[in-house]
Amino acid sequence: MIVELGHFALVLALGVAIYLTLVPLYGAATGNVRLMELAVPAAIVKFFLIAFSFAALTVAYINSDFSVLNVWQNSHSAKPFIYKITGTWANHEGSMLLWVLVLASFTLAIALFSGNLPQSLKARVLGVQGSISTAFLVYLVTVSSPFVRIPEGRVPLEGQGMNPLLQDPALAMHPPMLYAGYVGFSVAFAFAIAALMEGKVDSAWARWVRPWTLAAWTFLTAGIALGSWWAYYELGWGGWWFWDPVENASFMPWLAGTALLHSAIVVEKRNSLKTWTVLLAIIAFSFSLIGTFLVRSGVLSSVHAFAVDPERGVFILGILAFFIGGALFLYAARAHTLKLEGGFEPVSREGALVLNNVLLSAALAAVFIGTLFPLAYEAVTGGEKITVGAPYFNLTFGTLIIPLLVILPFGPLLAWKRGNLKGTFRKLRTAAALAAFSALVTALLFGGSIMAALGVALGVWLVAGALEEWAHRVMLFKAPFKVVRNRIFSMPGHMWAMTLAHAGVGFIVLGAIISTAWKSEEIRALKPGDRVPIAGYEVVFKGEREVPGPNYLALQGMFEIFKDGRKVTDAISEKRTFLGRRNMPTTEVALVYSWKGDLYIAIGDQSALGGRTVRMYFEPFIYLLWIGALLMVFGGITGLLDRRFRVGVAERTESRLAAQPAE
Amino acid sequence: MDANVMFWLLAGVMMAVVLALLLLPLLRRPGRALARAEYDLAVYRDQLRELEQEVEQGLIGKEEAERARNAIARRILAADKARQQAQAQVDGAGRGGVLAAIGATLLVPVAALAFYLNTGEPGRPDMPLQQRLANAAQNNDLAALVKRAEQRLATNPDDLRGWLALAPAYEQLGRMDKAVEAWRKAIELSEKPDADLYNSYAEALVRASQGRIPDQAVRAFRKALDLAPGNPMSRYYLAMADLQAGRREQAYDALKKLLDDLPQDVPARRTIAQQVQQLAMMLGKAPGSLPSGPVAMAAQASSSSSASSAPASEAGAAGGPSADAVRERMRAMQNASPQERMAMIRNMVESLDARLQEDPDDLGGWLRLIRARKVLGEDDKARAALKRANEVFANDEEARRKLEVLAAQIGIAP
């Protein structure tokens, strides 16, 4: 009866979440340390209850227990073991359970690793976390329970199968990463709310918030990158970013989180931009909630679909309204209590970070409008659909993000408070020269448009700029080798984080520009024996065959790849039809890697003219994208390992000893 | 132990542990509160230390470092002042709150029970697929038995006995397409398929076509007749095929002859006799003497039971449990009281319903289900099934039209 016990643990967790909301907040409001301290055991208990509940659902999936409605709807006994596990969260109810599990993990982490937090702040942060947890647990228990059973005697013997698109290693890991990112911002949110309650935001507060924000940002970056990589090799369209609303839903909190990450630095170092940073913390988590709502309510597929089955959507909308509205209200009422300090000149590190924030926020607004406008339009016109496509996003987002990328290398070199633009530019001479040189080389040697050449220059500028800043820092070529080595090894983690992440942005720009501007594309209806030349390769279609997989039937298109008359390799692209979900075939792309890029082959449908539709692309240097994303994630991890995020615990000073609590 | 008791015992333990973990900290003396400023001071001291490190390593300019040092020093001074002011407040903290905490703790089980009793099914056991399949025989879980046989045959598709056991089970579950397939496999695998096997196959074909006798079935009945000349079942169906093809004379002659050849104690005689009489009237022939025999079941029922009994006994001899279960059900059906029979019919309707959840693409199944629900007087369920069927066939005009016609015929509004 592990299923029922899992269900019971979930409702018990709801009880504990209510407790975790009420007791510490009340304790903090009345200055009662005893009550504040109860937040920690409650957070621990809540985590274990939800973890048990999640484990119970996982066991039901592993055992193909079709007496659980959710398992029957989303699983199949013939599924490979790994997808029985990941199937737990590859559906609405299970993914919401994962959401609260991740939230409980963050709450647990705050409870355990925040000995350095003032008790009242810690109690309030945990209390706010408890309230978010309560809202989502009520949602899970009432309208979205993963533990609903099928009546005895009517239990089916086979499930309806898991969404075939999700039966893939990258996408199996995508939701946990994404949720860790989304939910991670709840910590910054809780800190912001707690700070508004206390009326105190200062550089100490920023220092407590930053590691949590960085952790969330790192997870979210990894999650988005995994999703993008998956879209590239699984969807079969040769692209890696489609400005799809689901993608935008995860990109918006990322933009807000990136801005928050930077503005929190200003609060910590300069005790400035405080209200703005608190607002960003609220916005970042609000977009996480909106992202969850967009993807989970069904509103994206159609406003109409949402209106037909509104129970869940309205519930999440209510949660959204409560937390976002409540937080903004509190912000409006309390923001003036946050005292300002520390002015700065426009040309300074602060100035650069403000510009970063302005441009990121504007870009966020552009994406937000482009994502929600079609929904609003459909709702207002009563069902008419329009799509806002890539051209809109490329124009608006591009216009806003390019200036940001151009000024990016300057930021880290500017001094705080008062910077020197001329001196800074001199420090970036080499990067500027390299960028100009690369633009010339690409324009003259490889053809392509002026825009593409400028894009390459921008990428080179970012990578070289990050490296040049690093070189200045370690005094490369300026100091004896010993000194340089010393400096490299003693460079703090957060500095490495910045260099890696900024260089990563450059690699992403390079990968994006080159793979788009110099992409080759052939879409043909092929019969066995047909040969297609593409980007120096010759693709020979050998024919097709059917091969059974564990829970699918694969139609394999077989290819031989030649280069300069010599055979390079065999390649197979598949179309898989899954048991239980026959109407959702998936594509497995054949990828032939080389240092120049990927040869990408995807088979499509039978062509009306006879033969098999085959899409072939050559994607030059596309791997720079993945390298860039990896660098950003590694940057995030190095930043998290930085010793300075482990703030020292407050020590009891002499004067404290005189102030024993009277009891 | 009763599953329900066991469940509440475990749930009780879980609740007790949770309550203990929440209440025990109340026994401890609360920690002493440090003023916020103490924590701030720790952070600023760290910042200062890091700044000095950066200066040492030359990571920051002299002038800039000086500015930063001043800023941090200002913060330290402010925090120190705040610390001294805060002491008065801190002194008052840490008292009481025990009652509030206990009250809040009691909320936890109350909230949990309120939600759980509303939505949970206390003590309901799990039903892992493997376990269900393993216990299928003792639970008389026909669907599970079929599934298990399918699994065995998937790995060992040449197992004749497996197919022979599976075929009648499919018939029992109403999955006639699958039954046809199973009989066909059995014929393929038999070294010398006998007349009964061909008859069973052909009859499954007939039932799969809702009583129409397709050419394939005619060929199979002929084959059976070749193997066992005079076989009454083959002769009966071939006569019916003639009738369906409009060859009434031939059908009349064949049935009459069959009736003459059948022993007096065969129950099906009466039905055949009635058909002969009807045909005679239609063809304007003098009715022959009506044979008297014991009251019989409908021809359809008796013939289908004899069809399944032959292969079932063969498989039964080999100890196949699924065939036994099928035979058991058939026998039970025949000996049942009207109430029991009704219950069994309901049971079959339910299993049809369950099967359609699993395999919703079967339009014929949906039509049967909706009609059966109406016949059982369960109008609501008929309507619900109609709704679900309409959803399944949302993109199939033809199917939806059929559903609409049926709904109109039996008088349930969609």
mmCIF file with all atom_site columns, N, CA and C in Angstrom, chain A residues 321-346:
data_model
loop_
_atom_site.group_PDB
_atom_site.id
_atom_site.type_symbol
_atom_site.label_atom_id
_atom_site.label_alt_id
_atom_site.label_comp_id
_atom_site.label_asym_id
_atom_site.label_entity_id
_atom_site.label_seq_id
_atom_site.pdbx_PDB_ins_code
_atom_site.Cartn_x
_atom_site.Cartn_y
_atom_site.Cartn_z
_atom_site.occupancy
_atom_site.B_iso_or_equiv
_atom_site.pdbx_formal_charge
_atom_site.auth_seq_id
_atom_site.auth_comp_id
_atom_site.auth_asym_id
_atom_site.auth_atom_id
_atom_site.pdbx_PDB_model_num
ATOM 1  N N  . ALA A 1 321 ? -1.530 35.174 -9.026  1.00 0.00 ? 321 ALA A N  1
ATOM 2  C CA . ALA A 1 321 ? -2.057 36.477 -8.622  1.00 0.00 ? 321 ALA A CA 1
ATOM 3  C C  . ALA A 1 321 ? -1.691 36.750 -7.172  1.00 0.00 ? 321 ALA A C  1
ATOM 4  N N  . PHE A 1 322 ? -1.823 35.712 -6.331  1.00 0.00 ? 322 PHE A N  1
ATOM 5  C CA . PHE A 1 322 ? -1.552 35.915 -4.915  1.00 0.00 ? 322 PHE A CA 1
ATOM 6  C C  . PHE A 1 322 ? -0.090 36.281 -4.676  1.00 0.00 ? 322 PHE A C  1
ATOM 7  N N  . PHE A 1 323 ? 0.830  35.490 -5.231  1.00 0.00 ? 323 PHE A N  1
ATOM 8  C CA . PHE A 1 323 ? 2.230  35.708 -4.902  1.00 0.00 ? 323 PHE A CA 1
ATOM 9  C C  . PHE A 1 323 ? 2.802  36.933 -5.619  1.00 0.00 ? 323 PHE A C  1
ATOM 10 N N  . ILE A 1 324 ? 2.498  37.065 -6.917  1.00 0.00 ? 324 ILE A N  1
ATOM 11 C CA . ILE A 1 324 ? 3.048  38.206 -7.636  1.00 0.00 ? 324 ILE A CA 1
ATOM 12 C C  . ILE A 1 324 ? 2.386  39.496 -7.144  1.00 0.00 ? 324 ILE A C  1
ATOM 13 N N  . GLY A 1 325 ? 1.046  39.461 -7.086  1.00 0.00 ? 325 GLY A N  1
ATOM 14 C CA . GLY A 1 325 ? 0.318  40.646 -6.635  1.00 0.00 ? 325 GLY A CA 1
ATOM 15 C C  . GLY A 1 325 ? 0.700  41.014 -5.212  1.00 0.00 ? 325 GLY A C  1
ATOM 16 N N  . GLY A 1 326 ? 0.720  40.021 -4.342  1.00 0.00 ? 326 GLY A N  1
ATOM 17 C CA . GLY A 1 326 ? 1.052  40.279 -2.943  1.00 0.00 ? 326 GLY A CA 1
ATOM 18 C C  . GLY A 1 326 ? 2.446  40.855 -2.793  1.00 0.00 ? 326 GLY A C  1
ATOM 19 N N  . ALA A 1 327 ? 3.389  40.252 -3.547  1.00 0.00 ? 327 ALA A N  1
ATOM 20 C CA . ALA A 1 327 ? 4.773  40.709 -3.429  1.00 0.00 ? 327 ALA A CA 1
ATOM 21 C C  . ALA A 1 327 ? 4.910  42.140 -3.933  1.00 0.00 ? 327 ALA A C  1
ATOM 22 N N  . LEU A 1 328 ? 4.263  42.438 -5.069  1.00 0.00 ? 328 LEU A N  1
ATOM 23 C CA . LEU A 1 328 ? 4.368  43.788 -5.617  1.00 0.00 ? 328 LEU A CA 1
ATOM 24 C C  . LEU A 1 328 ? 3.683  44.797 -4.700  1.00 0.00 ? 328 LEU A C  1
ATOM 25 N N  . PHE A 1 329 ? 2.591  44.380 -4.083  1.00 0.00 ? 329 PHE A N  1
ATOM 26 C CA . PHE A 1 329 ? 1.902  45.261 -3.143  1.00 0.00 ? 329 PHE A CA 1
ATOM 27 C C  . PHE A 1 329 ? 2.812  45.584 -1.956  1.00 0.00 ? 329 PHE A C  1
ATOM 28 N N  . LEU A 1 330 ? 3.412  44.511 -1.433  1.00 0.00 ? 330 LEU A N  1
ATOM 29 C CA . LEU A 1 330 ? 4.330  44.705 -0.315  1.00 0.00 ? 330 LEU A CA 1
ATOM 30 C C  . LEU A 1 330 ? 5.488  45.613 -0.731  1.00 0.00 ? 330 LEU A C  1
ATOM 31 N N  . TYR A 1 331 ? 5.940  45.405 -1.962  1.00 0.00 ? 331 TYR A N  1
ATOM 32 C CA . TYR A 1 331 ? 7.039  46.215 -2.473  1.00 0.00 ? 331 TYR A CA 1
ATOM 33 C C  . TYR A 1 331 ? 6.646  47.687 -2.523  1.00 0.00 ? 331 TYR A C  1
ATOM 34 N N  . ALA A 1 332 ? 5.434  47.926 -3.064  1.00 0.00 ? 332 ALA A N  1
ATOM 35 C CA . ALA A 1 332 ? 4.966  49.306 -3.179  1.00 0.00 ? 332 ALA A CA 1
ATOM 36 C C  . ALA A 1 332 ? 4.844  49.942 -1.806  1.00 0.00 ? 332 ALA A C  1
ATOM 37 N N  . ALA A 1 333 ? 4.395  49.155 -0.836  1.00 0.00 ? 333 ALA A N  1
ATOM 38 C CA . ALA A 1 333 ? 4.158  49.710 0.493   1.00 0.00 ? 333 ALA A CA 1
ATOM 39 C C  . ALA A 1 333 ? 5.452  49.919 1.275   1.00 0.00 ? 333 ALA A C  1
ATOM 40 N N  . ARG A 1 334 ? 6.461  49.091 1.018   1.00 0.00 ? 334 ARG A N  1
ATOM 41 C CA . ARG A 1 334 ? 7.620  49.079 1.896   1.00 0.00 ? 334 ARG A CA 1
ATOM 42 C C  . ARG A 1 334 ? 8.924  49.541 1.253   1.00 0.00 ? 334 ARG A C  1
ATOM 43 N N  . ALA A 1 335 ? 8.936  49.648 -0.080  1.00 0.00 ? 335 ALA A N  1
ATOM 44 C CA . ALA A 1 335 ? 10.216 49.901 -0.741  1.00 0.00 ? 335 ALA A CA 1
ATOM 45 C C  . ALA A 1 335 ? 10.877 51.182 -0.225  1.00 0.00 ? 335 ALA A C  1
ATOM 46 N N  . HIS A 1 336 ? 10.064 52.184 0.154   1.00 0.00 ? 336 HIS A N  1
ATOM 47 C CA . HIS A 1 336 ? 10.663 53.454 0.584   1.00 0.00 ? 336 HIS A CA 1
ATOM 48 C C  . HIS A 1 336 ? 11.431 53.311 1.889   1.00 0.00 ? 336 HIS A C  1
ATOM 49 N N  . THR A 1 337 ? 11.193 52.229 2.623   1.00 0.00 ? 337 THR A N  1
ATOM 50 C CA . THR A 1 337 ? 11.911 52.067 3.885   1.00 0.00 ? 337 THR A CA 1
ATOM 51 C C  . THR A 1 337 ? 13.363 51.647 3.665   1.00 0.00 ? 337 THR A C  1
ATOM 52 N N  . LEU A 1 338 ? 13.673 51.207 2.425   1.00 0.00 ? 338 LEU A N  1
ATOM 53 C CA . LEU A 1 338 ? 15.044 50.781 2.163   1.00 0.00 ? 338 LEU A CA 1
ATOM 54 C C  . LEU A 1 338 ? 15.886 52.017 1.895   1.00 0.00 ? 338 LEU A C  1
ATOM 55 N N  . LYS A 1 339 ? 16.850 52.225 2.760   1.00 0.00 ? 339 LYS A N  1
ATOM 56 C CA . LYS A 1 339 ? 17.621 53.460 2.663   1.00 0.00 ? 339 LYS A CA 1
ATOM 57 C C  . LYS A 1 339 ? 18.627 53.405 1.528   1.00 0.00 ? 339 LYS A C  1
ATOM 58 N N  . LEU A 1 340 ? 18.853 54.527 0.906   1.00 0.00 ? 340 LEU A N  1
ATOM 59 C CA . LEU A 1 340 ? 19.793 54.587 -0.209  1.00 0.00 ? 340 LEU A CA 1
ATOM 60 C C  . LEU A 1 340 ? 21.165 54.980 0.288   1.00 0.00 ? 340 LEU A C  1
ATOM 61 N N  . GLU A 1 341 ? 22.141 54.552 -0.432  1.00 0.00 ? 341 GLU A N  1
ATOM 62 C CA . GLU A 1 341 ? 23.509 54.901 -0.068  1.00 0.00 ? 341 GLU A CA 1
ATOM 63 C C  . GLU A 1 341 ? 24.371 54.774 -1.316  1.00 0.00 ? 341 GLU A C  1
ATOM 64 N N  . GLY A 1 342 ? 25.438 55.531 -1.377  1.00 0.00 ? 342 GLY A N  1
ATOM 65 C CA . GLY A 1 342 ? 26.442 55.317 -2.411  1.00 0.00 ? 342 GLY A CA 1
ATOM 66 C C  . GLY A 1 342 ? 26.040 55.751 -3.799  1.00 0.00 ? 342 GLY A C  1
ATOM 67 N N  . GLY A 1 343 ? 26.373 56.981 -4.174  1.00 0.00 ? 343 GLY A N  1
ATOM 68 C CA . GLY A 1 343 ? 26.140 57.412 -5.536  1.00 0.00 ? 343 GLY A CA 1
ATOM 69 C C  . GLY A 1 343 ? 27.267 56.936 -6.432  1.00 0.00 ? 343 GLY A C  1
ATOM 70 N N  . PHE A 1 344 ? 27.066 57.078 -7.746  1.00 0.00 ? 344 PHE A N  1
ATOM 71 C CA . PHE A 1 344 ? 28.134 56.702 -8.674  1.00 0.00 ? 344 PHE A CA 1
ATOM 72 C C  . PHE A 1 344 ? 27.960 57.487 -9.953  1.00 0.00 ? 344 PHE A C  1
ATOM 73 N N  . GLU A 1 345 ? 29.025 57.551 -10.722 1.00 0.00 ? 345 GLU A N  1
ATOM 74 C CA . GLU A 1 345 ? 28.984 58.250 -11.998 1.00 0.00 ? 345 GLU A CA 1
ATOM 75 C C  . GLU A 1 345 ? 28.545 57.281 -13.093 1.00 0.00 ? 345 GLU A C  1
ATOM 76 N N  . PRO A 1 346 ? 28.051 57.839 -14.221 1.00 0.00 ? 346 PRO A N  1
ATOM 77 C CA . PRO A 1 346 ? 27.568 56.943 -15.288 1.00 0.00 ? 346 PRO A CA 1
ATOM 78 C C  . PRO A 1 346 ? 28.646 55.973 -15.768 1.00 0.00 ? 346 PRO A C  1
#
